[in-house]
Short mmCIF file of C-alpha atoms in Angstrom, two decimals:
data_model
loop_
_atom_site.label_atom_id
_atom_site.label_comp_id
_atom_site.label_asym_id
_atom_site.label_seq_id
_atom_site.Cartn_x
_atom_site.Cartn_y
_atom_site.Cartn_z
CA MET A 164 -63.91 -66.28 -34.86
CA GLY A 165 -62.41 -63.87 -37.35
CA LEU A 166 -62.41 -61.12 -34.78
CA VAL A 167 -60.70 -63.32 -32.20
CA ALA A 168 -58.03 -64.27 -34.73
CA ILE A 169 -57.34 -60.62 -35.56
CA ALA A 170 -57.22 -59.68 -31.90
CA THR A 171 -54.79 -62.47 -31.05
CA GLY A 172 -52.62 -61.57 -34.03
CA LYS A 173 -52.37 -58.00 -32.81
CA PHE A 174 -51.74 -59.25 -29.32
CA LEU A 175 -48.82 -61.37 -30.58
CA SER A 176 -47.04 -58.44 -32.13
CA SER A 177 -47.92 -55.86 -29.45
CA PHE A 178 -47.12 -57.76 -26.31
CA SER A 179 -43.74 -58.86 -27.53
CA VAL A 180 -42.75 -55.23 -27.05
CA PHE A 181 -43.13 -55.75 -23.30
CA LEU A 182 -40.49 -58.47 -23.60
CA PHE A 183 -38.02 -55.72 -24.49
CA LEU A 184 -38.96 -53.94 -21.29
CA THR A 185 -38.36 -57.03 -19.15
CA VAL A 186 -35.01 -57.49 -20.87
CA LEU A 187 -33.97 -53.89 -20.20
CA LEU A 188 -35.08 -54.09 -16.57
CA MET A 189 -33.34 -57.41 -16.08
CA VAL A 190 -30.10 -55.92 -17.30
CA VAL A 191 -30.24 -53.07 -14.73
CA ALA A 192 -31.63 -55.11 -11.83
CA ARG A 193 -29.32 -55.03 -8.84
CA ARG A 194 -30.71 -57.95 -6.87
CA ILE A 195 -30.94 -61.60 -7.82
CA SER A 196 -34.52 -61.82 -6.56
CA THR A 197 -35.60 -58.89 -8.81
CA SER A 198 -34.05 -60.61 -11.83
CA VAL A 199 -35.84 -63.85 -10.98
CA LEU A 200 -39.19 -62.03 -10.69
CA LEU A 201 -38.55 -60.39 -14.06
CA PHE A 202 -37.76 -63.78 -15.56
CA SER A 203 -41.06 -65.05 -14.20
CA LEU A 204 -42.88 -62.08 -15.76
CA GLN A 205 -41.10 -62.65 -19.06
CA SER A 206 -42.16 -66.30 -19.06
CA ALA A 207 -45.72 -65.23 -18.28
CA ILE A 208 -45.71 -63.03 -21.39
CA ILE A 209 -44.40 -65.96 -23.43
CA THR A 210 -47.13 -68.18 -21.97
CA ALA A 211 -49.70 -65.66 -23.18
CA GLU A 212 -48.10 -65.75 -26.62
CA VAL A 213 -48.30 -69.54 -26.69
CA PHE A 214 -52.02 -69.43 -25.88
CA ALA A 215 -52.56 -66.70 -28.46
CA THR A 216 -50.85 -68.83 -31.11
CA GLY A 217 -52.99 -71.77 -30.04
CA VAL A 218 -56.17 -69.77 -30.52
CA ARG A 219 -55.05 -68.31 -33.84
CA GLU A 220 -53.74 -71.50 -35.43
CA ARG A 221 -56.33 -73.75 -33.73
CA LEU A 222 -53.70 -76.06 -32.26
CA PRO A 223 -54.95 -77.91 -29.17
CA ALA A 224 -51.39 -79.10 -28.46
CA ALA A 225 -50.39 -75.47 -27.89
CA TYR A 226 -52.59 -75.35 -24.77
CA VAL A 227 -50.67 -78.27 -23.27
CA VAL A 228 -47.37 -76.54 -24.06
CA GLY A 229 -48.68 -73.26 -22.64
CA ALA A 230 -49.73 -74.98 -19.43
CA LEU A 231 -46.29 -76.57 -19.20
CA VAL A 232 -44.57 -73.19 -19.68
CA LEU A 233 -46.80 -71.66 -17.02
CA LEU A 234 -46.13 -74.49 -14.59
CA ILE A 235 -42.39 -74.79 -15.13
CA LYS A 236 -41.06 -71.38 -16.14
CA VAL A 237 -43.47 -69.03 -14.41
CA ILE A 238 -43.88 -70.95 -11.15
CA ALA A 239 -41.43 -73.83 -10.61
CA ILE A 240 -38.12 -72.34 -11.77
CA PRO A 241 -38.51 -69.01 -9.89
CA LEU A 242 -39.43 -70.96 -6.74
CA VAL A 243 -36.33 -73.12 -7.15
CA PHE A 244 -34.26 -69.96 -7.59
CA PHE A 245 -35.66 -68.35 -4.46
CA ARG A 246 -34.89 -71.51 -2.50
CA LEU A 247 -31.36 -71.52 -3.93
CA VAL A 248 -30.82 -67.86 -2.95
CA ASP A 249 -32.12 -68.63 0.54
CA GLY A 250 -30.12 -71.83 0.89
CA LEU A 251 -26.84 -70.43 -0.40
CA LYS A 252 -26.93 -67.49 2.05
CA THR A 253 -24.97 -65.43 -0.46
CA PRO A 254 -25.17 -61.60 -0.67
CA ARG A 255 -28.20 -60.58 -2.69
CA ASP A 256 -26.58 -58.34 -5.32
CA VAL A 257 -25.81 -59.66 -8.81
CA LYS A 258 -22.24 -58.30 -9.00
CA ALA A 259 -22.38 -56.86 -12.49
CA SER A 260 -19.15 -56.04 -14.26
CA THR A 261 -20.80 -53.16 -16.18
CA THR A 262 -22.55 -50.10 -14.76
CA PRO A 263 -26.35 -49.96 -15.19
CA THR A 264 -26.10 -47.25 -17.86
CA GLN A 265 -23.58 -49.24 -19.88
CA SER A 266 -25.76 -52.32 -19.53
CA VAL A 267 -28.82 -50.50 -20.87
CA PHE A 268 -26.86 -49.25 -23.85
CA ILE A 269 -25.49 -52.71 -24.59
CA ALA A 270 -28.94 -54.27 -24.26
CA GLY A 271 -30.32 -51.50 -26.50
CA ALA A 272 -27.67 -52.15 -29.11
CA MET A 273 -28.61 -55.83 -29.00
CA ILE A 274 -32.29 -55.04 -29.48
CA TYR A 275 -31.39 -52.84 -32.45
CA LEU A 276 -29.17 -55.61 -33.82
CA SER A 277 -31.97 -58.13 -33.49
CA TYR A 278 -34.33 -55.89 -35.49
CA ALA A 279 -31.64 -55.57 -38.17
CA ALA A 280 -31.11 -59.35 -38.22
CA VAL A 281 -34.82 -60.11 -38.44
CA HIS A 282 -35.72 -57.42 -40.95
CA SER A 283 -34.88 -59.29 -44.17
CA PHE A 284 -36.33 -62.52 -42.81
CA GLY A 285 -39.60 -60.93 -41.76
CA GLN A 286 -40.40 -59.81 -45.28
CA THR A 287 -40.11 -63.25 -46.86
CA VAL A 288 -41.92 -65.24 -44.16
CA HIS A 289 -45.22 -64.14 -42.70
CA VAL A 290 -44.13 -63.63 -39.09
CA PRO A 291 -44.78 -60.64 -36.79
CA GLU A 292 -41.49 -58.78 -36.95
CA ASP A 293 -41.59 -57.30 -33.44
CA ALA A 294 -42.10 -60.70 -31.86
CA LEU A 295 -39.31 -62.36 -33.84
CA ALA A 296 -36.96 -59.48 -32.98
CA ALA A 297 -37.91 -59.95 -29.33
CA ALA A 298 -36.94 -63.62 -29.59
CA VAL A 299 -33.53 -62.78 -31.05
CA ALA A 300 -33.06 -60.03 -28.45
CA LEU A 301 -33.80 -62.52 -25.68
CA ILE A 302 -31.13 -64.87 -27.03
CA LEU A 303 -28.57 -62.05 -27.23
CA THR A 304 -29.30 -60.50 -23.82
CA GLY A 305 -29.38 -63.94 -22.22
CA SER A 306 -25.82 -64.52 -23.36
CA PHE A 307 -24.90 -60.95 -22.32
CA LEU A 308 -26.23 -61.65 -18.83
CA MET A 309 -24.15 -64.83 -18.68
CA VAL A 310 -20.99 -62.99 -19.70
CA SER A 311 -21.34 -59.85 -17.61
CA ARG A 312 -22.58 -61.17 -14.26
CA LYS A 313 -20.10 -62.62 -11.83
CA LYS A 314 -22.48 -64.68 -9.70
CA ALA A 315 -22.89 -68.29 -10.76
CA LEU A 316 -26.65 -67.99 -10.12
CA MET A 317 -26.99 -65.21 -12.67
CA GLN A 318 -25.34 -67.37 -15.30
CA MET A 319 -28.05 -69.96 -14.77
CA LEU A 320 -30.63 -67.21 -15.17
CA GLY A 321 -28.93 -65.94 -18.33
CA LEU A 322 -29.09 -69.42 -19.79
CA LEU A 323 -32.80 -69.60 -19.00
CA VAL A 324 -33.43 -66.23 -20.69
CA LEU A 325 -31.53 -67.51 -23.72
CA GLU A 326 -33.69 -70.63 -23.72
CA ASN A 327 -36.82 -68.45 -23.54
CA GLY A 328 -35.61 -66.70 -26.70
CA ILE A 329 -35.04 -69.94 -28.56
CA PHE A 330 -38.44 -71.21 -27.46
CA LEU A 331 -40.16 -68.03 -28.67
CA ALA A 332 -38.33 -68.13 -32.02
CA ALA A 333 -39.41 -71.74 -32.52
CA LEU A 334 -42.97 -70.86 -31.59
CA LEU A 335 -43.15 -67.96 -34.03
CA THR A 336 -41.51 -69.57 -37.06
CA THR A 337 -42.95 -73.09 -36.82
CA PHE A 338 -45.95 -72.59 -34.49
CA GLY A 339 -44.22 -74.77 -31.90
CA MET A 340 -42.36 -78.01 -32.14
CA PRO A 341 -44.09 -81.40 -31.74
CA LEU A 342 -45.40 -81.96 -28.24
CA VAL A 343 -43.01 -84.83 -27.44
CA ILE A 344 -39.99 -82.67 -28.25
CA GLU A 345 -41.33 -79.76 -26.17
CA ILE A 346 -41.81 -82.04 -23.18
CA GLY A 347 -38.28 -83.36 -23.73
CA ILE A 348 -36.89 -79.82 -23.73
CA PHE A 349 -38.72 -78.91 -20.53
CA PHE A 350 -37.40 -82.04 -18.88
CA ASP A 351 -33.91 -81.06 -20.07
CA ILE A 352 -34.24 -77.61 -18.49
CA LEU A 353 -35.40 -79.04 -15.20
CA VAL A 354 -32.56 -81.58 -15.01
CA GLY A 355 -30.05 -78.91 -16.09
CA LEU A 356 -31.34 -76.55 -13.41
CA LEU A 357 -31.09 -79.28 -10.81
CA LEU A 358 -27.48 -80.06 -11.79
CA MET A 359 -26.50 -76.37 -11.85
CA GLY A 360 -28.15 -75.87 -8.46
CA ILE A 361 -26.07 -78.72 -7.00
CA PHE A 362 -22.99 -77.23 -8.64
CA THR A 363 -23.54 -73.79 -7.13
CA PHE A 364 -23.72 -75.42 -3.70
CA ARG A 365 -20.46 -77.25 -4.44
CA ILE A 366 -18.79 -74.01 -5.59
CA ARG A 367 -19.98 -72.23 -2.47
CA ASP A 368 -18.79 -75.03 -0.19
CA THR A 369 -15.34 -75.25 -1.80
CA PHE A 370 -14.59 -71.58 -2.41
CA ASP A 371 -16.89 -69.81 0.08
CA HIS A 372 -18.26 -67.52 -2.65
CA LEU A 373 -20.07 -67.69 -5.99
CA ASP A 374 -17.87 -65.29 -7.94
CA VAL A 375 -16.90 -67.09 -11.13
CA THR A 376 -14.17 -64.57 -12.00
CA LYS A 377 -12.20 -65.87 -9.05
CA LEU A 378 -12.36 -69.51 -10.11
CA ARG A 379 -8.85 -69.77 -11.49
CA ARG A 380 -7.26 -72.81 -9.91
CA LEU A 381 -8.37 -76.37 -9.35
CA ARG A 382 -8.99 -77.28 -5.74
CA GLY A 383 -9.62 -80.70 -4.35
CA MET B 115 -66.22 -22.88 -27.15
CA THR B 116 -62.93 -24.72 -27.65
CA THR B 117 -61.07 -21.89 -25.96
CA ALA B 118 -63.46 -22.04 -23.02
CA ILE B 119 -62.80 -25.76 -22.61
CA ASN B 120 -59.06 -25.14 -22.88
CA LEU B 121 -59.39 -22.61 -20.09
CA ILE B 122 -61.42 -25.07 -18.01
CA GLN B 123 -58.83 -27.81 -18.41
CA ALA B 124 -56.01 -25.44 -17.41
CA LEU B 125 -57.99 -24.42 -14.32
CA LEU B 126 -58.66 -28.09 -13.57
CA LEU B 127 -54.92 -28.74 -13.60
CA ILE B 128 -54.16 -25.77 -11.35
CA LEU B 129 -57.03 -26.04 -8.86
CA GLY B 130 -57.08 -29.84 -8.75
CA ALA B 131 -53.36 -30.11 -8.06
CA PRO B 132 -53.48 -30.10 -4.23
CA LEU B 133 -56.18 -32.77 -4.36
CA VAL B 134 -53.83 -35.18 -6.19
CA GLY B 135 -51.27 -34.78 -3.40
CA GLY B 136 -54.01 -35.33 -0.82
CA ILE B 137 -55.19 -38.53 -2.52
CA ILE B 138 -51.65 -39.90 -2.72
CA GLY B 139 -51.15 -39.14 0.97
CA LYS B 140 -54.44 -40.87 1.84
CA ILE B 141 -53.55 -44.03 -0.12
CA LYS B 142 -50.12 -44.15 1.48
CA ALA B 143 -51.75 -43.84 4.89
CA TRP B 144 -54.10 -46.73 4.08
CA MET B 145 -51.16 -48.86 3.04
CA GLN B 146 -49.54 -48.20 6.41
CA ARG B 147 -52.88 -49.10 8.10
CA ARG B 148 -53.36 -45.55 9.33
CA GLN B 149 -56.52 -43.57 8.85
CA GLY B 150 -54.68 -40.66 7.28
CA ALA B 151 -55.58 -37.00 6.91
CA SER B 152 -58.48 -35.83 4.76
CA ILE B 153 -57.79 -35.63 1.04
CA TRP B 154 -58.70 -31.93 1.24
CA ARG B 155 -55.94 -31.23 3.77
CA PRO B 156 -53.51 -29.63 1.21
CA TYR B 157 -56.17 -26.98 0.44
CA PHE B 158 -56.59 -26.11 4.12
CA GLU B 159 -52.85 -25.99 4.53
CA ILE B 160 -52.36 -23.62 1.60
CA ALA B 161 -55.25 -21.41 2.80
CA LYS B 162 -53.75 -21.34 6.29
CA LEU B 163 -50.31 -20.38 4.96
CA PHE B 164 -51.79 -17.54 2.90
CA ARG B 165 -53.26 -16.03 6.08
CA LYS B 166 -49.94 -16.14 7.95
CA GLY B 167 -47.17 -13.57 7.94
CA ASP B 168 -43.98 -13.94 5.92
CA LEU B 169 -40.86 -14.53 8.01
CA VAL B 170 -37.73 -13.56 6.08
CA PRO B 171 -34.16 -14.32 7.15
CA PRO B 172 -32.24 -11.07 7.84
CA SER B 173 -29.57 -11.95 5.26
CA ALA B 174 -32.05 -12.48 2.41
CA SER B 175 -32.27 -10.14 -0.60
CA TRP B 176 -35.07 -9.53 -3.12
CA VAL B 177 -34.32 -12.86 -4.79
CA PHE B 178 -35.77 -14.65 -1.77
CA HIS B 179 -39.14 -12.92 -2.27
CA PHE B 180 -39.03 -13.19 -6.01
CA ALA B 181 -38.26 -16.92 -6.34
CA PRO B 182 -41.62 -18.41 -5.19
CA LYS B 183 -43.52 -16.07 -7.50
CA VAL B 184 -41.40 -17.11 -10.49
CA LEU B 185 -41.80 -20.78 -9.55
CA PHE B 186 -45.58 -20.43 -9.34
CA GLY B 187 -45.73 -18.37 -12.54
CA THR B 188 -43.71 -20.84 -14.60
CA SER B 189 -45.73 -23.79 -13.30
CA VAL B 190 -48.98 -22.05 -14.26
CA CYS B 191 -47.55 -21.22 -17.70
CA ALA B 192 -46.52 -24.85 -18.22
CA VAL B 193 -50.09 -25.92 -17.52
CA ALA B 194 -51.28 -24.07 -20.60
CA PHE B 195 -49.50 -26.51 -22.91
CA VAL B 196 -50.99 -29.78 -21.70
CA PRO B 197 -54.26 -31.12 -23.16
CA VAL B 198 -56.55 -32.79 -20.67
CA LEU B 199 -60.16 -33.03 -21.82
CA GLN B 200 -59.74 -32.52 -25.54
CA PRO B 201 -56.74 -32.83 -27.87
CA SER B 202 -55.95 -29.11 -27.87
CA ALA B 203 -54.35 -26.78 -25.39
CA LEU B 204 -54.54 -23.12 -24.45
CA LEU B 205 -51.13 -22.49 -26.00
CA ALA B 206 -49.71 -24.62 -28.80
CA PHE B 207 -47.05 -23.91 -31.37
CA ARG B 208 -44.23 -25.78 -33.06
CA GLY B 209 -41.57 -26.92 -30.63
CA ASP B 210 -43.54 -26.00 -27.55
CA PHE B 211 -42.39 -29.10 -25.68
CA PHE B 212 -38.96 -27.50 -25.38
CA LEU B 213 -40.58 -24.49 -23.77
CA PHE B 214 -42.56 -26.77 -21.48
CA VAL B 215 -39.38 -28.50 -20.25
CA TYR B 216 -37.50 -25.26 -19.76
CA LEU B 217 -40.37 -23.44 -18.04
CA LEU B 218 -40.26 -26.12 -15.39
CA ALA B 219 -36.45 -25.87 -15.33
CA LEU B 220 -36.66 -22.09 -14.89
CA GLY B 221 -38.91 -22.53 -11.87
CA ARG B 222 -36.47 -25.00 -10.35
CA PHE B 223 -33.57 -22.66 -11.03
CA PHE B 224 -35.24 -19.78 -9.20
CA LEU B 225 -36.23 -22.01 -6.30
CA SER B 226 -32.56 -23.04 -5.98
CA LEU B 227 -31.54 -19.37 -6.06
CA GLY B 228 -34.06 -18.56 -3.36
CA ALA B 229 -32.81 -21.45 -1.23
CA LEU B 230 -29.22 -20.24 -1.56
CA ASP B 231 -30.31 -16.68 -0.78
CA GLY B 232 -32.01 -17.80 2.41
CA GLY B 233 -28.55 -18.35 3.81
CA SER B 234 -29.15 -21.58 5.74
CA ALA B 235 -26.82 -24.55 5.30
CA PHE B 236 -29.70 -26.89 4.49
CA GLY B 237 -30.95 -24.57 1.76
CA GLY B 238 -27.54 -24.61 0.07
CA MET B 239 -27.27 -28.37 0.39
CA GLY B 240 -30.76 -28.92 -0.99
CA ALA B 241 -30.11 -26.50 -3.83
CA SER B 242 -26.90 -28.21 -4.90
CA ARG B 243 -28.55 -31.62 -4.80
CA ASP B 244 -31.55 -30.35 -6.72
CA ALA B 245 -29.24 -28.86 -9.33
CA LEU B 246 -27.62 -32.28 -9.78
CA VAL B 247 -30.95 -34.10 -10.10
CA SER B 248 -32.52 -31.60 -12.47
CA THR B 249 -29.44 -31.42 -14.70
CA LEU B 250 -29.40 -35.19 -15.05
CA ALA B 251 -33.17 -35.40 -15.55
CA GLU B 252 -33.20 -32.80 -18.32
CA ALA B 253 -31.72 -35.04 -21.04
CA PRO B 254 -34.13 -37.96 -20.61
CA PHE B 255 -37.07 -35.55 -20.31
CA LEU B 256 -36.26 -33.84 -23.61
CA LEU B 257 -35.29 -37.04 -25.42
CA GLY B 258 -38.39 -38.89 -24.25
CA LEU B 259 -40.65 -36.09 -25.51
CA ALA B 260 -38.61 -35.83 -28.72
CA ALA B 261 -39.06 -39.54 -29.43
CA VAL B 262 -42.85 -39.22 -29.24
CA SER B 263 -42.71 -36.04 -31.30
CA ILE B 264 -40.66 -37.72 -34.05
CA LEU B 265 -43.11 -40.62 -34.10
CA ALA B 266 -46.09 -38.30 -34.33
CA VAL B 267 -44.43 -35.90 -36.81
CA HIS B 268 -45.80 -33.06 -34.68
CA ALA B 269 -43.64 -30.69 -32.67
CA ASP B 270 -46.33 -29.45 -30.29
CA ILE B 271 -47.77 -31.40 -27.38
CA ALA B 272 -51.37 -30.91 -28.52
CA GLY B 273 -50.43 -32.20 -31.99
CA MET B 274 -48.77 -35.28 -30.53
CA VAL B 275 -51.90 -36.00 -28.51
CA THR B 276 -54.10 -35.57 -31.58
CA TRP B 277 -51.92 -38.03 -33.44
CA THR B 278 -51.92 -40.56 -30.59
CA LEU B 279 -55.72 -40.38 -30.41
CA GLN B 280 -55.94 -41.58 -34.01
CA GLN B 281 -53.76 -44.62 -33.33
CA ASP B 282 -54.96 -48.08 -32.41
CA VAL B 283 -54.85 -48.90 -28.68
CA LEU B 284 -53.55 -52.40 -29.40
CA LYS B 285 -50.70 -51.28 -31.63
CA ILE B 286 -48.19 -50.34 -28.97
CA SER B 287 -44.79 -49.63 -30.47
CA ALA B 288 -41.46 -50.16 -28.77
CA VAL B 289 -40.86 -46.39 -28.93
CA HIS B 290 -43.90 -45.71 -26.77
CA ILE B 291 -42.89 -48.21 -24.12
CA LEU B 292 -39.32 -46.91 -23.98
CA ALA B 293 -40.39 -43.26 -23.93
CA PHE B 294 -43.00 -43.97 -21.26
CA THR B 295 -40.45 -45.78 -19.08
CA SER B 296 -37.96 -42.93 -19.27
CA LEU B 297 -40.58 -40.21 -18.75
CA ALA B 298 -42.05 -42.05 -15.76
CA MET B 299 -38.58 -42.14 -14.20
CA VAL B 300 -38.17 -38.43 -14.99
CA VAL B 301 -41.50 -37.66 -13.32
CA LEU B 302 -40.28 -39.34 -10.14
CA ALA B 303 -37.06 -37.33 -10.21
CA GLU B 304 -38.53 -33.99 -11.30
CA THR B 305 -41.33 -33.94 -8.76
CA GLY B 306 -39.13 -35.22 -5.93
CA ARG B 307 -40.95 -38.49 -5.31
CA MET B 308 -39.72 -41.59 -3.61
CA PRO B 309 -36.69 -43.37 -5.08
CA VAL B 310 -35.01 -39.99 -5.64
CA ASP B 311 -36.32 -37.76 -2.85
CA ASN B 312 -38.65 -38.43 0.05
CA PRO B 313 -41.40 -35.75 -0.01
CA THR B 314 -42.38 -36.35 3.63
CA THR B 315 -38.99 -36.25 5.30
CA HIS B 316 -37.29 -33.49 7.20
CA LEU B 317 -34.22 -35.59 7.90
CA GLU B 318 -31.24 -33.42 7.14
CA LEU B 319 -29.19 -36.14 5.45
CA THR B 320 -31.69 -37.05 2.79
CA MET B 321 -33.87 -34.08 1.96
CA ILE B 322 -33.66 -32.31 -1.39
CA HIS B 323 -36.85 -30.36 -2.02
CA GLU B 324 -37.69 -29.98 1.68
CA GLY B 325 -34.20 -28.65 2.31
CA MET B 326 -34.73 -25.92 -0.24
CA VAL B 327 -38.04 -24.71 1.15
CA LEU B 328 -36.98 -24.87 4.80
CA GLU B 329 -36.50 -21.09 5.14
CA TYR B 330 -39.81 -20.21 3.50
CA SER B 331 -42.95 -19.46 5.48
CA GLY B 332 -46.37 -17.93 5.08
CA PRO B 333 -47.62 -16.94 1.62
CA SER B 334 -44.24 -17.71 0.00
CA LEU B 335 -44.34 -21.27 1.30
CA ALA B 336 -47.96 -21.56 0.15
CA LEU B 337 -46.90 -20.55 -3.38
CA VAL B 338 -44.00 -23.04 -3.35
CA GLU B 339 -46.21 -25.89 -2.10
CA TRP B 340 -48.96 -25.13 -4.58
CA ALA B 341 -46.44 -24.84 -7.42
CA SER B 342 -44.90 -28.22 -6.64
CA ALA B 343 -48.39 -29.74 -6.43
CA ILE B 344 -49.18 -28.23 -9.85
CA LYS B 345 -45.93 -29.62 -11.20
CA LEU B 346 -46.80 -33.14 -10.05
CA HIS B 347 -50.30 -32.88 -11.50
CA VAL B 348 -49.13 -31.45 -14.82
CA MET B 349 -46.47 -34.15 -15.21
CA LEU B 350 -49.06 -36.86 -14.55
CA ALA B 351 -51.42 -35.17 -17.01
CA LEU B 352 -48.61 -35.09 -19.58
CA LEU B 353 -48.01 -38.83 -19.17
CA ILE B 354 -51.75 -39.49 -19.53
CA SER B 355 -52.19 -37.30 -22.58
CA LEU B 356 -49.10 -38.60 -24.37
CA PHE B 357 -49.47 -42.31 -23.65
CA GLY B 358 -53.15 -42.89 -22.87
CA PRO B 359 -55.31 -40.09 -24.25
CA TRP B 360 -58.09 -42.41 -25.43
CA GLY B 361 -61.41 -41.14 -24.16
CA MET B 362 -60.73 -37.45 -24.74
CA ALA B 363 -63.58 -35.53 -26.29
CA SER B 364 -62.78 -35.18 -29.99
CA THR B 365 -65.86 -33.06 -30.65
CA VAL B 366 -67.44 -30.52 -28.35
CA SER B 367 -70.50 -32.10 -26.79
CA LEU B 368 -71.80 -32.42 -23.26
CA TRP B 369 -71.75 -36.23 -23.36
CA GLY B 370 -68.20 -36.37 -24.74
CA LEU B 371 -66.90 -33.86 -22.21
CA GLY B 372 -68.58 -35.68 -19.33
CA THR B 373 -66.97 -38.99 -20.23
CA ALA B 374 -63.65 -37.20 -20.81
CA VAL B 375 -63.73 -35.70 -17.33
CA LEU B 376 -64.66 -39.01 -15.70
CA LEU B 377 -62.02 -40.96 -17.65
CA TYR B 378 -59.38 -38.36 -16.84
CA LEU B 379 -60.19 -38.58 -13.13
CA ALA B 380 -60.02 -42.38 -13.31
CA LYS B 381 -56.62 -42.26 -15.05
CA VAL B 382 -55.20 -39.80 -12.53
CA ALA B 383 -56.52 -42.01 -9.74
CA VAL B 384 -54.76 -45.02 -11.27
CA LEU B 385 -51.48 -43.11 -11.54
CA ALA B 386 -51.87 -41.82 -7.97
CA ILE B 387 -52.38 -45.37 -6.71
CA LEU B 388 -49.30 -46.52 -8.64
CA LEU B 389 -47.25 -43.65 -7.23
CA ALA B 390 -48.40 -44.39 -3.69
CA LEU B 391 -47.60 -48.07 -4.24
CA VAL B 392 -44.09 -47.25 -5.47
CA GLU B 393 -43.54 -44.91 -2.54
CA SER B 394 -44.70 -47.54 -0.07
CA VAL B 395 -42.59 -50.44 -1.30
CA VAL B 396 -39.44 -48.78 -2.69
CA ALA B 397 -36.64 -47.53 -0.46
CA LYS B 398 -35.04 -44.18 -1.17
CA LEU B 399 -31.88 -44.40 -3.24
CA ARG B 400 -28.59 -43.30 -1.79
CA MET B 401 -27.66 -39.89 -3.20
CA TYR B 402 -24.74 -41.42 -5.10
CA LEU B 403 -27.05 -43.88 -6.85
CA VAL B 404 -29.37 -41.17 -8.19
CA PRO B 405 -27.08 -40.49 -11.19
CA ASP B 406 -27.27 -44.21 -11.99
CA PHE B 407 -31.08 -44.09 -11.85
CA LEU B 408 -31.22 -41.09 -14.17
CA GLY B 409 -28.47 -42.55 -16.34
CA VAL B 410 -30.73 -45.52 -17.00
CA ALA B 411 -33.57 -43.12 -17.81
CA ALA B 412 -31.30 -41.25 -20.24
CA ALA B 413 -30.19 -44.48 -21.90
CA VAL B 414 -33.78 -45.67 -22.28
CA SER B 415 -34.88 -42.34 -23.78
CA ALA B 416 -31.91 -42.31 -26.20
CA LEU B 417 -32.98 -45.80 -27.26
CA ALA B 418 -36.51 -44.52 -27.78
CA VAL B 419 -35.20 -41.87 -30.18
CA ILE B 420 -33.08 -44.45 -32.03
CA PHE B 421 -36.05 -46.80 -32.28
CA THR B 422 -38.12 -44.22 -34.11
CA THR B 423 -36.07 -45.12 -37.19
CA LEU B 424 -37.36 -48.70 -36.98
CA VAL B 425 -41.04 -47.90 -36.94
CA LYS B 426 -42.76 -48.32 -40.27
CA ARG B 427 -44.88 -45.43 -41.34
#
């Protein structure tokens, strides 16, 4: 058992590094479908982290949460997104307002910032520093995605990335919230996604595009 | 004994190079549900070209003859710096990764000169495009290697590999992932593979490397083809030895060397499959998007260097 615990501990801190990679790729992705696939991959990594925490801390509830993450974030949400992209019949590019190189530098600065923010905290509390920095970086890049992408769909995706970050931070610092609250949060996400999906259809029907920078006037 | 093994691994890189190209071609053919040519085809092709006569454009000067020899010579020299079977190389000294990068750059420079000297319009076009790609790829290449070198506190490639061998497989640092990402992108650009250049095309609008070698024939073309095969192989070997050297023989023994050879072949096969996969599913970038692609590589490698300050020693 000791060996398993050590292995999962190492896994926790090592695999969070791959989260940085998904974040960087997501920021340069040119198509909505690529970003959605990357989000799915990111959630899969987080699922693995949930299971690893469950093994290490011997929390059976973590398995339920992990299964929920797998079901909702890795499978359900990307499928919903693909159906939205199909149904909206909108051009497939994300319409970024920054060039890919600028985006990588901004995302890199955010990753650096998250390490700086976490550094003092990581010494007082026994938490893998890389993983906590990854959580903060997810929150920051999620909001960056929301700000810098013009398509309404990408703002939904940015919000989901942000939520992934918050979820990971909660998992690392408190070993997960109580099961009832987790289920509540997942339900929240699903309902929010549903509402936002309906809204994007309404935006498309009223304005004939999904570009939020052009939403300046009220229309009946 | 160590020197002998170093010599063997350099020869492995040089003589095995056409085989790597053959394997990639075979896998790509399978993915397109074709039978594909034999994996030994590049050898036959090079042998055939060596037996043919050299056709030289009437306008060409001595540079045209000289360029393929320089390209081949620099590629062979670059091979001497890369460890394959054991964490040491034929040539190793402080700062040799700079020399490695610029040996490859020198070869490219002379190939461009030769293409311009050939006097055809396609040669000039290919040369100017290649100059753009290689200029943009130089920064991420150097920075990616520098990041690993800072992390390892060794300035020679063999030293970096020795250091990496002593590390734990599970303890992947952010620097390694960033440096690997940027160097993998550089490999695609430097060796003229798919998102940047299509190695199989002779379509005038898109070719870069093929445009440059269009005027070459016979033994000169054989040297150019072999040199670019060596370049691909040595870049893959560099990726393997910097980011996944585990399994190299740390002591000289028959058992250790045997496993090292087998593991190396397996790793190259994995990379070849990945490369073929990328080439089968990814469309070639428009020429104007190539600077974006390499800009991302440069940004990632700059990040890798910055991140070395975060790693605890």
